[in-house]
mmCIF file of C-alpha atoms in Angstrom:
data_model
loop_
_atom_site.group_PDB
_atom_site.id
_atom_site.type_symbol
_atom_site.label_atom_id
_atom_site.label_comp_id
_atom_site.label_asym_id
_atom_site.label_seq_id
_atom_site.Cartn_x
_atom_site.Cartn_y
_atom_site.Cartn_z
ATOM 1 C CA UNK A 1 0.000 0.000 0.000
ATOM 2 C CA UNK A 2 1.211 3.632 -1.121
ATOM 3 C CA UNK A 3 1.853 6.369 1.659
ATOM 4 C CA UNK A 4 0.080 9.456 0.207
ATOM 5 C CA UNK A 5 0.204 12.984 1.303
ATOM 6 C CA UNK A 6 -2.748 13.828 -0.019
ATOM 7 C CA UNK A 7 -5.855 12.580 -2.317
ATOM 8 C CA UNK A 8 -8.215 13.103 -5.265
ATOM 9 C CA UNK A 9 -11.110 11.453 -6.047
ATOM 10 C CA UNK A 10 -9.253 9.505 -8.956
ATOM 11 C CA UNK A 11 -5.370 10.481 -8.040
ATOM 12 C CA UNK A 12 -2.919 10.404 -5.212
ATOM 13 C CA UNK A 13 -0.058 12.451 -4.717
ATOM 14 C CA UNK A 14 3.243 11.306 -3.254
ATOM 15 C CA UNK A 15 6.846 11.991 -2.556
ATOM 16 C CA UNK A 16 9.571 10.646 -5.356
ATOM 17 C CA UNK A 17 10.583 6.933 -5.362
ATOM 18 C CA UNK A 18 13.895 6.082 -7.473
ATOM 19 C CA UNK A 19 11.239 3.383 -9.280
ATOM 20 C CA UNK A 20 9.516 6.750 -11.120
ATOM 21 C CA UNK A 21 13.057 7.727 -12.416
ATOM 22 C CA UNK A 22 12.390 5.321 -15.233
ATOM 23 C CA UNK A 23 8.969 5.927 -15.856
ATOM 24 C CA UNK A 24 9.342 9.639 -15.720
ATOM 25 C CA UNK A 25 12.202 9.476 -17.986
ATOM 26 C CA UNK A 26 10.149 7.656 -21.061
ATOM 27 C CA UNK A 27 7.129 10.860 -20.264
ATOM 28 C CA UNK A 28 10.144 13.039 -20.372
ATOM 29 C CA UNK A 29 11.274 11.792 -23.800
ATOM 30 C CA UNK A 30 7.582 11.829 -25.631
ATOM 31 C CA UNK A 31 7.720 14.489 -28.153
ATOM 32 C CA UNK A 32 4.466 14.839 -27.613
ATOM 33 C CA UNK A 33 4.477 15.793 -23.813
ATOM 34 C CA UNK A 34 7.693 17.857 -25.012
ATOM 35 C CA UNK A 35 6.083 19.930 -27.160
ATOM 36 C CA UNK A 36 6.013 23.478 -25.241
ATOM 37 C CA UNK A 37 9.566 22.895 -23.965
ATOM 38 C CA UNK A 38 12.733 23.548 -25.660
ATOM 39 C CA UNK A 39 13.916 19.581 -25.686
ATOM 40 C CA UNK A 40 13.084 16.698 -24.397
ATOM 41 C CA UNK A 41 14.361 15.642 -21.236
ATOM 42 C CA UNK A 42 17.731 13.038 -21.065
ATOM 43 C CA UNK A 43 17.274 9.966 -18.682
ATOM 44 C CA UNK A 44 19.993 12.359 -16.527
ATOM 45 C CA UNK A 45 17.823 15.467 -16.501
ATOM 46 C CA UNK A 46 15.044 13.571 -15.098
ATOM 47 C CA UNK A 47 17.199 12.185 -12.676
ATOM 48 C CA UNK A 48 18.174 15.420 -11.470
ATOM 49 C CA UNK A 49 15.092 16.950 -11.662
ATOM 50 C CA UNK A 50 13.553 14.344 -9.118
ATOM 51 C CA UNK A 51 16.224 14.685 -6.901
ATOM 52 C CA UNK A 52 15.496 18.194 -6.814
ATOM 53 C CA UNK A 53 11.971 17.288 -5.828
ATOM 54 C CA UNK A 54 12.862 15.191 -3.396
ATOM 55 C CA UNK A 55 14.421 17.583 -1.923
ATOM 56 C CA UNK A 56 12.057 20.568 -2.175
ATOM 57 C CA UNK A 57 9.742 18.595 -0.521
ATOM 58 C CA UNK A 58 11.604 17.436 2.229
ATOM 59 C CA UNK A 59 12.993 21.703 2.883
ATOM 60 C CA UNK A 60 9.695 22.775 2.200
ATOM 61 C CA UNK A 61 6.808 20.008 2.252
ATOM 62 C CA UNK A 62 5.715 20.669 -1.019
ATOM 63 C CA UNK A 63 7.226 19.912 -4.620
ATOM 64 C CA UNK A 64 5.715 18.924 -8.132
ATOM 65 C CA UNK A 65 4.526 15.542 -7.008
ATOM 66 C CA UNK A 66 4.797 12.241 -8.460
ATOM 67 C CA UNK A 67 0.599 11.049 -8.964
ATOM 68 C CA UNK A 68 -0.349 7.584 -9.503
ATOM 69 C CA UNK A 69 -3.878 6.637 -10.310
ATOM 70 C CA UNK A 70 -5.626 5.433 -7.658
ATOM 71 C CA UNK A 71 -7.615 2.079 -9.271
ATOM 72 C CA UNK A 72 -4.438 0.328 -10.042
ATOM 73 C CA UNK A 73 -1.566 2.960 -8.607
ATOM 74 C CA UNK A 74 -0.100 3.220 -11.321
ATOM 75 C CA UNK A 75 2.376 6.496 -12.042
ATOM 76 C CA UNK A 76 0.928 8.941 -14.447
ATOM 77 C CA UNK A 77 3.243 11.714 -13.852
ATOM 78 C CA UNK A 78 3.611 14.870 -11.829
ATOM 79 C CA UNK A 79 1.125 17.744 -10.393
ATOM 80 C CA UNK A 80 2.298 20.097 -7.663
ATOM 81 C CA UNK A 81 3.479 23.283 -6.626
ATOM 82 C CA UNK A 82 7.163 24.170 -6.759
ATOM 83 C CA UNK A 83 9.173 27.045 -6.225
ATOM 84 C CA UNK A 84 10.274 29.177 -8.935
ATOM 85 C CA UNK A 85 13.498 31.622 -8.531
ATOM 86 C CA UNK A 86 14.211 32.446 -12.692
ATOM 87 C CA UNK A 87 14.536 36.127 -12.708
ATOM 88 C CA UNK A 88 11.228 38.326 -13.708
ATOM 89 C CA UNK A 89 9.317 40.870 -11.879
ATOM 90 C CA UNK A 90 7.024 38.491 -10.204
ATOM 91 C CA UNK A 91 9.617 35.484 -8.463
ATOM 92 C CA UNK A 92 10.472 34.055 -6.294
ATOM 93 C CA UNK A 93 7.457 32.360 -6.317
ATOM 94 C CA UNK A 94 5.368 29.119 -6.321
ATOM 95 C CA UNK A 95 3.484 27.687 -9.375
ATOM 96 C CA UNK A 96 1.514 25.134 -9.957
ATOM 97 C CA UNK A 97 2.232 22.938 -13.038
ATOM 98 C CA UNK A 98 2.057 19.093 -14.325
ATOM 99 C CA UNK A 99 3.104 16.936 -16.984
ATOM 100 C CA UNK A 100 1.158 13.449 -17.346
ATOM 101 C CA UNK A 101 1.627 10.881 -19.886
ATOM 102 C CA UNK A 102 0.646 11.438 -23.187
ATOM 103 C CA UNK A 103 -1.798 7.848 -23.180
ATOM 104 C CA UNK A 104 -3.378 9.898 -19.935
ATOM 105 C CA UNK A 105 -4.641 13.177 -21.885
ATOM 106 C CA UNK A 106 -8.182 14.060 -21.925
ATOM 107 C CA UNK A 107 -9.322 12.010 -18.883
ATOM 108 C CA UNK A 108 -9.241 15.568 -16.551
ATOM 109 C CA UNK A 109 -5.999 14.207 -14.338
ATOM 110 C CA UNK A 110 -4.742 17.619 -14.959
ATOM 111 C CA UNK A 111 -7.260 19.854 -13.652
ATOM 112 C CA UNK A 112 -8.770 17.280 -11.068
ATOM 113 C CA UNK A 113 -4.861 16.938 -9.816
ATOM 114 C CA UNK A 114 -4.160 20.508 -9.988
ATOM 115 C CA UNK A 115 -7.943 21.804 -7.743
ATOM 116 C CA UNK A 116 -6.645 19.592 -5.012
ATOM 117 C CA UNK A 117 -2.751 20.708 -5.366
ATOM 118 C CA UNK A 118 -4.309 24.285 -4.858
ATOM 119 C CA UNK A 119 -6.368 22.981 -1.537
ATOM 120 C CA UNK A 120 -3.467 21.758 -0.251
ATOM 121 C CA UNK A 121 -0.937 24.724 -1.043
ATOM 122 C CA UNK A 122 -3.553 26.838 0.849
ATOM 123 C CA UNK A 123 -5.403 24.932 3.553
ATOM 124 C CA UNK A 124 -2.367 22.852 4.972
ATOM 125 C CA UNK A 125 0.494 25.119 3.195
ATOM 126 C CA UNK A 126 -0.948 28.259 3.775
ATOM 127 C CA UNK A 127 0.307 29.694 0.655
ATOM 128 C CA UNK A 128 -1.721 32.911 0.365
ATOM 129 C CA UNK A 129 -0.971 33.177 -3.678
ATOM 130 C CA UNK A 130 0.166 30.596 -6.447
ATOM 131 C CA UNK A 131 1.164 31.365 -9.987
ATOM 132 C CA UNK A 132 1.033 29.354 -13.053
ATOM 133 C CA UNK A 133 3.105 30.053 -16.373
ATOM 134 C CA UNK A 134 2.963 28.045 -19.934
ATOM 135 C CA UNK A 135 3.730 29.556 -23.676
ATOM 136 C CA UNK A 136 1.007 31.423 -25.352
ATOM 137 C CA UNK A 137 0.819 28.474 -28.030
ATOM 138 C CA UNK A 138 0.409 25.738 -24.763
ATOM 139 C CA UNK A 139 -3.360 26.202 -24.854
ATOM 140 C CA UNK A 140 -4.236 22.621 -23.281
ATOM 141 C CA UNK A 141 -2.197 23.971 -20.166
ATOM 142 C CA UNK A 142 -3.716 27.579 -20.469
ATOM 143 C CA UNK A 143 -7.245 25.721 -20.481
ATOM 144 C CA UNK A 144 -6.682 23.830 -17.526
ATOM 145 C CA UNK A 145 -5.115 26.901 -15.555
ATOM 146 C CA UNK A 146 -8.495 28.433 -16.162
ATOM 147 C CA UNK A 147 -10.754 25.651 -15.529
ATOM 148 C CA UNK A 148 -8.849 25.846 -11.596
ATOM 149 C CA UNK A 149 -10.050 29.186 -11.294
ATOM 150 C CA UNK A 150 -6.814 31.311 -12.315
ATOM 151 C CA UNK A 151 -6.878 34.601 -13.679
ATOM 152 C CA UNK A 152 -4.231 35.869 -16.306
ATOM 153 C CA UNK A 153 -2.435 38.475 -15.565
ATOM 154 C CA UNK A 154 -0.387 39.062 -17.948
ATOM 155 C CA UNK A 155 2.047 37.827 -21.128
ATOM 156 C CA UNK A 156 5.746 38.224 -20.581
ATOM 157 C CA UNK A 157 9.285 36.814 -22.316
ATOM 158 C CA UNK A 158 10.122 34.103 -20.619
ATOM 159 C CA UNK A 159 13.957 35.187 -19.640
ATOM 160 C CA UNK A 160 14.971 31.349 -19.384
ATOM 161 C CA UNK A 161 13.400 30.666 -23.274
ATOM 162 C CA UNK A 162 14.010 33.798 -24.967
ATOM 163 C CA UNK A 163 16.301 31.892 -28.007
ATOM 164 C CA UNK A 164 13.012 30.007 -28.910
ATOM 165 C CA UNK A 165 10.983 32.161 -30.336
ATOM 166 C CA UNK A 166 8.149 29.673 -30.611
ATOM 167 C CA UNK A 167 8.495 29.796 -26.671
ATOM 168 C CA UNK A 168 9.243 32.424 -25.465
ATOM 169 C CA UNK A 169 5.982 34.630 -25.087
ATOM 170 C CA UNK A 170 4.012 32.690 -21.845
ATOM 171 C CA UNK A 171 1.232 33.358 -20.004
ATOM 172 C CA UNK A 172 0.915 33.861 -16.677
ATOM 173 C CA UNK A 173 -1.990 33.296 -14.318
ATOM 174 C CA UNK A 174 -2.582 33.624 -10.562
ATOM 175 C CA UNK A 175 -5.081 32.755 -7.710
ATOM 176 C CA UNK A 176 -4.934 33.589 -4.603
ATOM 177 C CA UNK A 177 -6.245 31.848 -1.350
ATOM 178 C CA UNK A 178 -9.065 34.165 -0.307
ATOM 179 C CA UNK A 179 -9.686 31.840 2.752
#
């Protein structure tokens, strides 16, 4: 049985295992899941990028989390909140963001994961605001920023994509806890 911090109806949310390395690394490498970042991700890049979960959650008790479905817990993924330091005029900060396997589109993961990651960055985080940033052509994300209840506030050049000009012009939308 899987220790979870938290739950969705469908989805639970958990710290990093070295097991989702692997798995992560094959979403990582999908074109398809790829397409609104500059490459795809090497097997080492997702390495690193766990560890860096791993430890953002243990510093902070939050982090993009690794999600497994909860009929067969199987990984899907990752849906959280993470800290974001990249210089503009509104970091540091903490967003909200996900990336699910492409054979996992169009079943609501996204949105259903990301309404509870928003509960729990507010009720048992006590984040008072949380940010969320994809480029102006990543409408699927855009869509599910607004179907959470975000508002956009405004479009911006990405300082960290500005040699992809495809890229480079994102979105960004905020909500803050009113509770």
């Amino acid at each position: 049985m899987k220790k979870y911090i938290f739950k969705s109806e469908r989805l639970g949310f958990r710290n990093w295992a070295e097991k989702d390395k692997t798995k992560m690394g094959v979403i990582n490498s999908n074109p398809k899941v790829m397409q609104h970042f500059p490459t795809l991700q090497t097997q080492k890049q997702t390495n690193e990028f766990i560890d860096r979960m791993k430890t953002q959650f243990s510093e902070n008790g939050f982090c993009y989390f690794a999600v497994d479905k909860l009929e067969n817990t199987e990984f899907i993924g990752f849906i959280g909140i993470s800290e974001q330091t990249f210089e503009a005029d509104f970091t540091p900060c903490v967003d909200i963001g996900w990336r699910i396997a492409q054979v996992e589109w169009g079943k609501g993961f996204a949105t259903e994961g990301a309404k509870k990651c928003l509960e729990f960055a507010f009720n048992k985080i006590g984040l008072k605001n949380i940010k969320a940033i994809c480029p102006e052509t990543n409408y699927k994300s855009e869509n599910v920023m607004k179907k959470i209840g975000m508002k956009k506030t405004k479009t911006f050049n990405h300082p960290l994509l500005t040699e992809y000009k495809e890229l480079k012009k994102c979105v960004l939308y905020e909500i803050e806890n009113n509770l």
